[in-house]
XYZ file of C-alpha atoms in Angstrom:
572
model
C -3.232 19.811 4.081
C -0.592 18.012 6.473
C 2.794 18.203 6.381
C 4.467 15.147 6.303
C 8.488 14.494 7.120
C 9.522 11.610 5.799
C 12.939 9.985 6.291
C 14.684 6.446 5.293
C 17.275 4.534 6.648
C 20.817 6.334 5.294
C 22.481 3.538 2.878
C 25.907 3.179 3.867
C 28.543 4.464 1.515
C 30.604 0.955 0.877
C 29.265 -0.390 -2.403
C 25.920 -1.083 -4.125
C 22.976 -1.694 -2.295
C 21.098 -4.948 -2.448
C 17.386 -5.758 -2.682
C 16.855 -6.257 1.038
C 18.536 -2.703 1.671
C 15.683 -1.134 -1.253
C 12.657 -2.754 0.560
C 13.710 -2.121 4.175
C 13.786 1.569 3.711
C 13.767 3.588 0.936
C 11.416 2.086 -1.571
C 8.493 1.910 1.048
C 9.624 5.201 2.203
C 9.124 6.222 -1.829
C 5.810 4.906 -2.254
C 4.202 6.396 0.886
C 5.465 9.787 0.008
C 4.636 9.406 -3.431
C 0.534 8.822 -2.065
C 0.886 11.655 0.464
C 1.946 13.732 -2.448
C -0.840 12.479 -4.221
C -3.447 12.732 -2.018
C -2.241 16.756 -1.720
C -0.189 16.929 1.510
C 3.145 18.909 1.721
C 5.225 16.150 1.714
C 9.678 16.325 2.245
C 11.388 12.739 1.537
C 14.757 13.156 2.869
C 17.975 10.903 2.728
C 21.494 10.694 2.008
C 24.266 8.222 1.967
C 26.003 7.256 5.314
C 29.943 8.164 4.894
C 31.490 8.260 7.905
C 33.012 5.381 9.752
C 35.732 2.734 9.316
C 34.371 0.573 6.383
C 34.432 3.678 4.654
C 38.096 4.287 5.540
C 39.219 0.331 4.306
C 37.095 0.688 1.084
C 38.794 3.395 0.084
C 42.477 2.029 0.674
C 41.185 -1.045 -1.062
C 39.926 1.100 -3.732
C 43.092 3.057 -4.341
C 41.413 6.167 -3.566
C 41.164 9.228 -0.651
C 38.244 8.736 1.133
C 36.763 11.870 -0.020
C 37.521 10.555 -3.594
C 35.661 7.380 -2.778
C 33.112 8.544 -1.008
C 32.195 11.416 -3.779
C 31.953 8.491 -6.705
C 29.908 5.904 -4.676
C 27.343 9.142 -3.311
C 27.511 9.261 -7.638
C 26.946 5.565 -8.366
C 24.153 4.983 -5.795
C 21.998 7.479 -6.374
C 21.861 6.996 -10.206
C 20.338 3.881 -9.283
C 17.860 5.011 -6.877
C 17.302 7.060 -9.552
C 16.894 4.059 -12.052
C 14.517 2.856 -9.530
C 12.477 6.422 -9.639
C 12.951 7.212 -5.676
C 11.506 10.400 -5.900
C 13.623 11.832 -3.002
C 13.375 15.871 -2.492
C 17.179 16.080 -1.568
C 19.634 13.039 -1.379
C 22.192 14.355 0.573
C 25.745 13.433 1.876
C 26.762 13.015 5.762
C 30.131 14.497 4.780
C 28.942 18.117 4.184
C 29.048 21.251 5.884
C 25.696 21.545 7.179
C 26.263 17.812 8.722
C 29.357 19.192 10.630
C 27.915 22.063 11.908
C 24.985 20.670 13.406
C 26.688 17.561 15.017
C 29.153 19.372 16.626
C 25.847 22.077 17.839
C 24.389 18.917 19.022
C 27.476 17.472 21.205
C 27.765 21.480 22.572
C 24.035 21.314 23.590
C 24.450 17.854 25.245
C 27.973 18.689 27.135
C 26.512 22.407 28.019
C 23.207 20.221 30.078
C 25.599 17.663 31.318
C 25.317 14.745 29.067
C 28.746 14.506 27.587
C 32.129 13.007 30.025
C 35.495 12.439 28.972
C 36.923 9.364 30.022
C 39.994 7.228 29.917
C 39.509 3.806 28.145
C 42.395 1.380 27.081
C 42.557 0.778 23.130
C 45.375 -1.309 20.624
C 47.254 0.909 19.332
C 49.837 0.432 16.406
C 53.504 1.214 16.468
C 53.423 0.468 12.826
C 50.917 3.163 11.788
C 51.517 5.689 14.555
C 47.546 5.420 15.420
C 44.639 4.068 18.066
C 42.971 1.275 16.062
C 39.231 0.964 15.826
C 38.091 -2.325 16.583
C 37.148 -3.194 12.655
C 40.794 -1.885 11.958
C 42.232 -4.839 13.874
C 41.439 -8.545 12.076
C 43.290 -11.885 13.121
C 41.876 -15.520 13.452
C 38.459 -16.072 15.415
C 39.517 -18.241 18.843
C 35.754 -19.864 18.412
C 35.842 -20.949 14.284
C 39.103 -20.500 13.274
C 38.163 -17.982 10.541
C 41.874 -15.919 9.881
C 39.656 -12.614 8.924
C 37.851 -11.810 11.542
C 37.555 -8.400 12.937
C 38.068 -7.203 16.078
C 34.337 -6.746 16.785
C 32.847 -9.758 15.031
C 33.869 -12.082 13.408
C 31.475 -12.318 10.079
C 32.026 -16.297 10.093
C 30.420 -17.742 13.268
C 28.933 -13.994 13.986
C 30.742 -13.909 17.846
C 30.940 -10.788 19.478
C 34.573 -10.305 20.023
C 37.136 -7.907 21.645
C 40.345 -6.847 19.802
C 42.358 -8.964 22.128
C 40.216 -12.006 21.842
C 41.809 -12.558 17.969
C 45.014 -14.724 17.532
C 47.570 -13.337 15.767
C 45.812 -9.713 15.587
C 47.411 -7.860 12.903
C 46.507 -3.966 11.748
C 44.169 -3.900 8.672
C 45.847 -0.487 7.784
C 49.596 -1.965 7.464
C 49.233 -5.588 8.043
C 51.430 -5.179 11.081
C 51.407 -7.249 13.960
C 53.297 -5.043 16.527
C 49.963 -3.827 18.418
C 50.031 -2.781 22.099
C 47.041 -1.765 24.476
C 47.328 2.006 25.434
C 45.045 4.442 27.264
C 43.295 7.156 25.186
C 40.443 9.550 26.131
C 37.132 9.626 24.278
C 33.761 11.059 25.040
C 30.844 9.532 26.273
C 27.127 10.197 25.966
C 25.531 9.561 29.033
C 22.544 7.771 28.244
C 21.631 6.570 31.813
C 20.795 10.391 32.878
C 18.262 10.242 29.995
C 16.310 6.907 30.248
C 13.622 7.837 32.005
C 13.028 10.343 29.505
C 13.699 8.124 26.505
C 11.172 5.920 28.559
C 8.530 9.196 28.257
C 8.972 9.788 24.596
C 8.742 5.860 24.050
C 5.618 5.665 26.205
C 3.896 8.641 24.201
C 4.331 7.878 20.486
C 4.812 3.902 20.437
C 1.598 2.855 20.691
C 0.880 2.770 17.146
C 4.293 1.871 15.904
C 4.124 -1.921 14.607
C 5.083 -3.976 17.692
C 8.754 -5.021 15.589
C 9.535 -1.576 16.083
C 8.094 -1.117 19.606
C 9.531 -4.146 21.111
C 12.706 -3.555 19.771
C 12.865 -0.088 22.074
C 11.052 -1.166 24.705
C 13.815 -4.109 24.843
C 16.582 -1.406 24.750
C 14.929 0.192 27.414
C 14.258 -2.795 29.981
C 18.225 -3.668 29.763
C 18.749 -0.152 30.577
C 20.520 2.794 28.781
C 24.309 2.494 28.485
C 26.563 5.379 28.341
C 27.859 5.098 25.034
C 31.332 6.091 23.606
C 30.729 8.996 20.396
C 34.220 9.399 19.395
C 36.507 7.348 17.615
C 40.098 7.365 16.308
C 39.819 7.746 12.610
C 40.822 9.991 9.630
C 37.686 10.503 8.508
C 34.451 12.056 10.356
C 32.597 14.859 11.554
C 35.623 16.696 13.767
C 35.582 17.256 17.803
C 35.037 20.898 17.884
C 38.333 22.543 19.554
C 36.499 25.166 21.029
C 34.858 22.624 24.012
C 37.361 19.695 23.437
C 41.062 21.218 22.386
C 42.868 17.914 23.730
C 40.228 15.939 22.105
C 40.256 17.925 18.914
C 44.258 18.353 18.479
C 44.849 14.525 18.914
C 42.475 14.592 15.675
C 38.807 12.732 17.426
C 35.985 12.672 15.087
C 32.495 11.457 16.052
C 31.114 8.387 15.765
C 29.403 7.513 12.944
C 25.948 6.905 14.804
C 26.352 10.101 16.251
C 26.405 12.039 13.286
C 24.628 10.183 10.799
C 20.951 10.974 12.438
C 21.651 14.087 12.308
C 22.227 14.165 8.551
C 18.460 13.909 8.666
C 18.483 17.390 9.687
C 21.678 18.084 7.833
C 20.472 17.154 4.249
C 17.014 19.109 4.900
C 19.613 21.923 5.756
C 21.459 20.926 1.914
C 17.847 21.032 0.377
C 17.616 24.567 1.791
C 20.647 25.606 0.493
C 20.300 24.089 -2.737
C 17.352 26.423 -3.442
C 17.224 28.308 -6.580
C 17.573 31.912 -6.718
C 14.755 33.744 -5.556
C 13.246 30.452 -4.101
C 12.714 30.383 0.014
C 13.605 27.005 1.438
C 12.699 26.839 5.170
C 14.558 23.999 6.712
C 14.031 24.921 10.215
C 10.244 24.615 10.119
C 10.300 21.264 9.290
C 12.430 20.344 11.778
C 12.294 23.010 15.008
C 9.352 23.392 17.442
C 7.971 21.673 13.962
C 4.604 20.598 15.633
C 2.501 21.202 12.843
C 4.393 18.121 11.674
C 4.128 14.581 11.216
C 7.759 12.425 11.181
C 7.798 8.911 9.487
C 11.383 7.188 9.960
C 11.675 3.936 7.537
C 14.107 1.282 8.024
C 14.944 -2.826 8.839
C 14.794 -3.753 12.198
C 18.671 -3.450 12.716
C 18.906 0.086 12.741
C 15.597 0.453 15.156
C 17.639 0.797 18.210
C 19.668 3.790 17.475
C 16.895 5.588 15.927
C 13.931 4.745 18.758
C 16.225 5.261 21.776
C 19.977 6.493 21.181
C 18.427 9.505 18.502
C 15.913 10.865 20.592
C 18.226 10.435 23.911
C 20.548 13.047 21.944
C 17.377 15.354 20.848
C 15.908 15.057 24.301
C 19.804 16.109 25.749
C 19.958 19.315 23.879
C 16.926 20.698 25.619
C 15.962 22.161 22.174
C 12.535 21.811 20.312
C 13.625 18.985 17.557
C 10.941 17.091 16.056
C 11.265 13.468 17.087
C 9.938 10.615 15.691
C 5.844 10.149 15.283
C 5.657 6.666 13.520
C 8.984 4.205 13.082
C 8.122 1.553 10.289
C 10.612 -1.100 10.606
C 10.881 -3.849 8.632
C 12.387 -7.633 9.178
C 14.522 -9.201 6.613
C 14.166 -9.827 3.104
C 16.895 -13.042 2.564
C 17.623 -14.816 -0.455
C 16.710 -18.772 -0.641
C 16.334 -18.543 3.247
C 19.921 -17.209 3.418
C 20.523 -13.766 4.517
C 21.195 -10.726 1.367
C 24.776 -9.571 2.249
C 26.953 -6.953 1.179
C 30.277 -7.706 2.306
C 29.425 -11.160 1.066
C 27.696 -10.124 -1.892
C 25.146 -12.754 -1.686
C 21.618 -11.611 -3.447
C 20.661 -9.577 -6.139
C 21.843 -6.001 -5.798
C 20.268 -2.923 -7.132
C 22.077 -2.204 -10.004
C 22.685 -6.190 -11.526
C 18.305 -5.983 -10.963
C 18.015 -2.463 -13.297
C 20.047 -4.464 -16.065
C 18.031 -7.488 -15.598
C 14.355 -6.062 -15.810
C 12.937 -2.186 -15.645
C 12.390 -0.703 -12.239
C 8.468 -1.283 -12.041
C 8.778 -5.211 -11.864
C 10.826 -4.930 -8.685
C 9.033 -2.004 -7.131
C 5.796 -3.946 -6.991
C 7.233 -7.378 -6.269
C 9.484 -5.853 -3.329
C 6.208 -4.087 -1.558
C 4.004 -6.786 -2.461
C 6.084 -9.174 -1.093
C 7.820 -6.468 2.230
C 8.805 -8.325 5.012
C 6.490 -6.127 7.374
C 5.700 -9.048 10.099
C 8.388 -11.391 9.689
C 11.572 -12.070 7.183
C 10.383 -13.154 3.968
C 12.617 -15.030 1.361
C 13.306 -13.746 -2.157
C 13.218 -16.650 -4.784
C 13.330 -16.554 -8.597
C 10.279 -18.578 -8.621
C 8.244 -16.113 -6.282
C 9.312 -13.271 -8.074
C 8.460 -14.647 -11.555
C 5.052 -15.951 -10.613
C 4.292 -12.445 -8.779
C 5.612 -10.584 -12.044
C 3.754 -12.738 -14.653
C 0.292 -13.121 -12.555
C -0.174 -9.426 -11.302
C 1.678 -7.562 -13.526
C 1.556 -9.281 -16.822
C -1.486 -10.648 -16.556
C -4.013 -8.835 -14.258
C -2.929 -5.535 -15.061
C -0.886 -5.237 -18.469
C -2.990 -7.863 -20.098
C -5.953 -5.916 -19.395
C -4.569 -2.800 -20.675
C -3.231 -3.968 -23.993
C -6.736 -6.147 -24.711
C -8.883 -3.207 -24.263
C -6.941 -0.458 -26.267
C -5.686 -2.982 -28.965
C -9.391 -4.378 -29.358
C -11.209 -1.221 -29.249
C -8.514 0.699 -32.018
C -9.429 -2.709 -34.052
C -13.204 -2.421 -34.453
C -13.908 1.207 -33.297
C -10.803 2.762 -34.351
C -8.188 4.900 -32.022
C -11.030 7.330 -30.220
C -12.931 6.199 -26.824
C -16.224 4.702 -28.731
C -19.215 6.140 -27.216
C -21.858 3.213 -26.325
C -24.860 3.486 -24.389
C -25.799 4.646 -21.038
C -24.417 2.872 -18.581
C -25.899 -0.118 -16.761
C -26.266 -2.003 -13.954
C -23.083 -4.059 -14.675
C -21.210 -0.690 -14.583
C -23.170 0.613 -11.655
C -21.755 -2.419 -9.633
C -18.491 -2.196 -11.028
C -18.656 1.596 -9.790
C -19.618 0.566 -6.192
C -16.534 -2.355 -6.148
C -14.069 -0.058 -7.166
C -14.877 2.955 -4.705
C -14.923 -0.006 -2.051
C -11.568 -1.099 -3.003
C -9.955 2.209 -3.360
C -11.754 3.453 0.445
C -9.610 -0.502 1.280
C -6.561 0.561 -0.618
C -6.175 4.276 0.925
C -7.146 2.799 4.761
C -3.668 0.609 3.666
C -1.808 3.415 2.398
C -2.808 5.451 5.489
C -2.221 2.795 7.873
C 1.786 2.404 6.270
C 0.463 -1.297 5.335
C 1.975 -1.945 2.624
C 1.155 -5.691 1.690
C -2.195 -5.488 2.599
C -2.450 -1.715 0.042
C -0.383 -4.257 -2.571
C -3.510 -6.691 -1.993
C -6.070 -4.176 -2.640
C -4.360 -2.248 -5.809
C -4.439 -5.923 -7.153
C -7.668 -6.415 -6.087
C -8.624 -3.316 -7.947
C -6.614 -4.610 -11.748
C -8.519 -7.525 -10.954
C -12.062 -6.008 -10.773
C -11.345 -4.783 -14.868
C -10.561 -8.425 -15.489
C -14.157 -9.614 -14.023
C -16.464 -7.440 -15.636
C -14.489 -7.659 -18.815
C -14.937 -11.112 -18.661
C -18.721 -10.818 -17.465
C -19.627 -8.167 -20.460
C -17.054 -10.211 -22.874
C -16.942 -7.232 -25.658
C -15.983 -9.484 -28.460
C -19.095 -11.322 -28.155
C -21.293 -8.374 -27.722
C -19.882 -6.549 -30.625
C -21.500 -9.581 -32.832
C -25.089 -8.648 -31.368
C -24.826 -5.060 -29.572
C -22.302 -2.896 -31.262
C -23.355 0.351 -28.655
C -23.078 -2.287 -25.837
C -19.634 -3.366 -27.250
C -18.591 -0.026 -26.979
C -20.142 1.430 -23.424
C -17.968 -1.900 -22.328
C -14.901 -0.665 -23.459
C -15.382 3.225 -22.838
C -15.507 2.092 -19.128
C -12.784 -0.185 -19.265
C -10.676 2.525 -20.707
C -11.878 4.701 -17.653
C -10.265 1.749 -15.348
C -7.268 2.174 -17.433
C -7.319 5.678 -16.158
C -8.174 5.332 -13.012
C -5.695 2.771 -12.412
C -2.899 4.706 -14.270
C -3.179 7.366 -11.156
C -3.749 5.553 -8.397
C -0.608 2.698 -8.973
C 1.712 5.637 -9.545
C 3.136 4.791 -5.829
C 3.938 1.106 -6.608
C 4.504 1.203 -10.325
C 5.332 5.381 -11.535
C 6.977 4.285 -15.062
C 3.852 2.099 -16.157
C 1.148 4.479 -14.405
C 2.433 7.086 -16.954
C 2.468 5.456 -19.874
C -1.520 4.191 -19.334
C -1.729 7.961 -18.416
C -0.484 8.391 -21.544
C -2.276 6.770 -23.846
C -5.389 8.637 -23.433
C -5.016 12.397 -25.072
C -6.871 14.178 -22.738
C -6.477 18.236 -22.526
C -6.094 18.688 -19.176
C -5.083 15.404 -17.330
C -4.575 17.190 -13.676
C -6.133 14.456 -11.549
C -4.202 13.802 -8.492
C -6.046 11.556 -7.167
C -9.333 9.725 -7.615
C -12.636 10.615 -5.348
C -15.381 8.240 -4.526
C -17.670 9.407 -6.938
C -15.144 9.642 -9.821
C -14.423 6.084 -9.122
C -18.404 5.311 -9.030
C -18.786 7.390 -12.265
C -15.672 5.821 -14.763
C -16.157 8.836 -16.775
C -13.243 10.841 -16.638
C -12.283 9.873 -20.146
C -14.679 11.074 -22.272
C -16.146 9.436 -25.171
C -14.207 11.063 -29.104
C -10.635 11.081 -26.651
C -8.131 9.809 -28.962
C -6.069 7.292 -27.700
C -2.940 5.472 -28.651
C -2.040 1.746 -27.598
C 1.376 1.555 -25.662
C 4.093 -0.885 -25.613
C 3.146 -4.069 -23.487
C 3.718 -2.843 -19.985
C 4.904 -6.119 -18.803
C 6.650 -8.916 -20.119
C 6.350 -12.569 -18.848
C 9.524 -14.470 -17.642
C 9.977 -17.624 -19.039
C 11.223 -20.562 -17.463
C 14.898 -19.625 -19.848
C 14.899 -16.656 -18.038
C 14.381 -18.388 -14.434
C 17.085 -20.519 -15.749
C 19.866 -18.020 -16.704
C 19.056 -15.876 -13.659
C 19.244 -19.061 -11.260
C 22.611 -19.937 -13.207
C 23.941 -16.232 -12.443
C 22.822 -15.175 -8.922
C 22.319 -18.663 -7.778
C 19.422 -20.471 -6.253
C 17.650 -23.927 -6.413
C 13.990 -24.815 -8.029
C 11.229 -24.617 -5.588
């Protein structure tokens, strides 16, 4: 049994997440642990929400709130919906805690101790207004290339320029709304990356070859421009402290790290919460998992903007502690999912985000649509039309349509126990040999971190029920062959079965309730073997049985209509 570590992209802390933030991280991060888990590995799915940083700092003022306030109610309101979207995450942690601190500031020790660290004298606007250094996104004004009046001091979120601070026209602080800025001189520290490249260029050359080339190129790009030292510090309220036991200037003029400094390290800082969250007399070991962990296999998951810091900057600051941390084995990273060719956007609120989608339709119709439709080799567009013809051909059709025809026509002439039949024959014995096929296709997917092509085969599978239902046709048999009638249906229940365990990954609501239906004594099964899929007999003949609500329900063209009307979005 392996033991998998399995991490996704930290969601940032500033509001609800949106579709293309679910399948670029956590919900393919979900299903793969959920297999692994499945197929009997020790599996730990880690992730937490991303609080540090100045977007945290304005929401909050625009909120009304202390940061910690607003940070503690949006932790809250997100993960009640990645609960509403069953993420089955073992701890869901918080970059704000303890453990967080205490490791970040370990980690910029480590890296000053070898070396790695320099102070060093940079100018920065400061306000006279609001007695403070001003981040860049703390300074907005009017972009000198658009003419947009709110752009920030590093972009501007109109034309998407890079800017400086003192590119904007009439810069103003976003704290106070005051104009009377000045450039100063201020001290911050700096991780020298340059001393590490070569090394970063080692760990890249190792364990890259079998990341997908999106995430590969995206290092290897990093890498030929060449590591930049990179300022970890910034002027802010809010953040993981300087410790003032290496840094007392630093530390009494109030630094805290910058955000992508600490918030890889709340990998290792939530699996340090899950350890302490243990129950009494339960042993949590977070260190295995994490130091001179090489009985262990890491998958990071995440969209291809946040490949950089996690394929180069992360490990340069692993590598520059000279301790054993487990870096990265496999990066999945994933392009973009937009919305009618437009990009999903936060700030802009442009898309369907996670919670308006719960209220709209139950988690299971956007789990499998999302994976089946992941943007793993280039950006894929989300349409109401795509996702109504996925939902009502796979899902209504192929798979709930076979599951409420077989149970509701068997309880009708055979009554609500698995009818016995005959032996099996040879349309069953090729059934048998397609469906071990597929699944061998399906868990090469899985195990590959394919997740299209797995969607493809799990459909491929629903579909196989469909064929040799429609090839034995029970209804007409029962007119001629009642025992044929009913060795049809016995096995089709066993598909129910089978595929009740192995969808759990895409579709965990629906896979339990066709678990469900069947009253077995002692329904245990994992996972399915090849000869249990040749076989179909896992549900006996006399099991009583109960029909379940219909799994999936079409969406009509009103409902393509009122969504369009809400969220926006032409007719294909």
């Amino acid at each position: 049994m392996a033991r998998h570590l399995i991490t996704s992209a930290l969601p940032y802390i500033n509001g609800i997440k949106h579709l293309g933030n679910m399948v670029g991280s956590m919900l393919p991060a979900d299903v793969y642990a959920r297999y692994l888990r499945q197929r009997g590995h020790d599996v730990l799915y880690i992730c937490a929400t991303d609080e540090h940083g100045t977007p945290a700092e304005l929401a909050a003022k625009e909120a009304g709130q202390s940061v910690e306030e607003f940070c503690a109610a949006a932790h809250d309101a997100q993960k009640a919906i990645y609960d509403g979207f069953s993420l089955a995450f073992d701890h869901f942690g918080r970059s704000s805690s303890q453990e967080n601190v205490e490791l970040t500031q370990h980690f910029a020790r480590k890296l000053n101790e070898n070396g790695f660290i320099e102070e060093r004298a940079i100018r920065q606007v400061y306000s006279n207004t609001d007695e403070r250094f001003l981040p860049d996104r703390y300074i907005v004004g009017t972009c000198p290339h658009c003419g947009y009046d709110k752009a920030r001091g590093d972009q501007c979120e109109n034309c998407t320029r890079v800017l400086d601070p003192t590119d904007l026209i009439d810069a103003r602080s976003a704290i106070s709304g005051s104009s009377d800025l000045e450039v100063r001189e201020t001290k911050h520290l700096f991780l020298l990356q340059s001393k590490l490249q070569h090394e970063v260029e080692g760990f890249i050359d190792a364990e890259s070859e079998e990341w997908p080339t999106l995430a590969s190129s995206i290092a290897r790009k990093w890498l030929t421009e060449g590591l930049q030292d990179r300022a970890i510090t910034r002027d802010l309220d809010w953040g993981v402290p300087v410790p003032a036991d290496t840094w007392p200037e630093l530390a009494a003029e109030g630094k805290v790290f910058y955000v992508w400094f600490d918030a890889p390290v709340e990998y290792i800082g939530a699996t340090k919460e899950w350890a302490d969250a243990a129950a009494d007399g339960e042993r949590r070991d977070w260190k295995s998992w994490w130091y001179q962990a090489e009985n262990v296999r890491y998958t990071e998951f995440m969209a291809k903007d946040n490949v950089p810091f996690h394929s180069v900057m992360f490990p340069a600051t692993q590598l520059g502690t000279r301790e054993p941390w487990k870096r990265v084995d496999f990066l999945k990273a994933f392009n973009w999912l937009n919305y009618y060719g437009g990009k999903f956007s936060t700030s802009q609120k442009r898309g369907i985000f996670t919670d308006a989608a719960l209220e709209l339709l139950p988690a299971d119709y956007w789990r499998y649509f999302l994976i089946a439709n992941a943007p793993e080799s280039d950006d894929t567009s989300f349409t109401w039309e795509l996702f109504a013809a996925t939902v009502n051909k796979d899902l209504a059709d192929v798979l709930g349509n076979f599951v409420n025809r077989v149970l509701s026509f068997s309880r009708k002439r055979f009554g609500e126990t698995v009818p016995a039949g005959g032996e099996p024959g040879e349309a069953e014995a090729k059934l048998g040999e397609e469906v071990a096929r597929l699944l061998a296709e399906y868990e090469g997917h899985m195990e590959a971190v394919q997740f299209r092509k797995a969607a493809a085969s799990l459909r491929a599978l629903w579909s196989a029920g469909n064929s040799y239902l429609e090839e034995k046709a029970p209804w007409l048999e029962i007119k001629t062959d009642k025992e044929a009638a009913a060795l049809t249906l016995r096995t089709a229940m066993n598909l129910i079965h089978l595929y009740a365990v192995v969808s759990e990954p895409f579709v965990p609501a629906s896979a339990k309730a066709m678990r469900a239906a069947f009253a077995l004594a002692d329904d245990t099964a994992a996972w399915v073997t090849p000869e249990q899929a040749r076989a179909l007999d896992t549900v006996p003949a006399g099991t009583a049985f109960t029909v379940p609500p219909v799994l999936f329900a079409k969406i009509t063209d009103e409902d393509l209509e009122s969504y369009r009307e809400r969220f926006g979005g032409s007719p294909e």
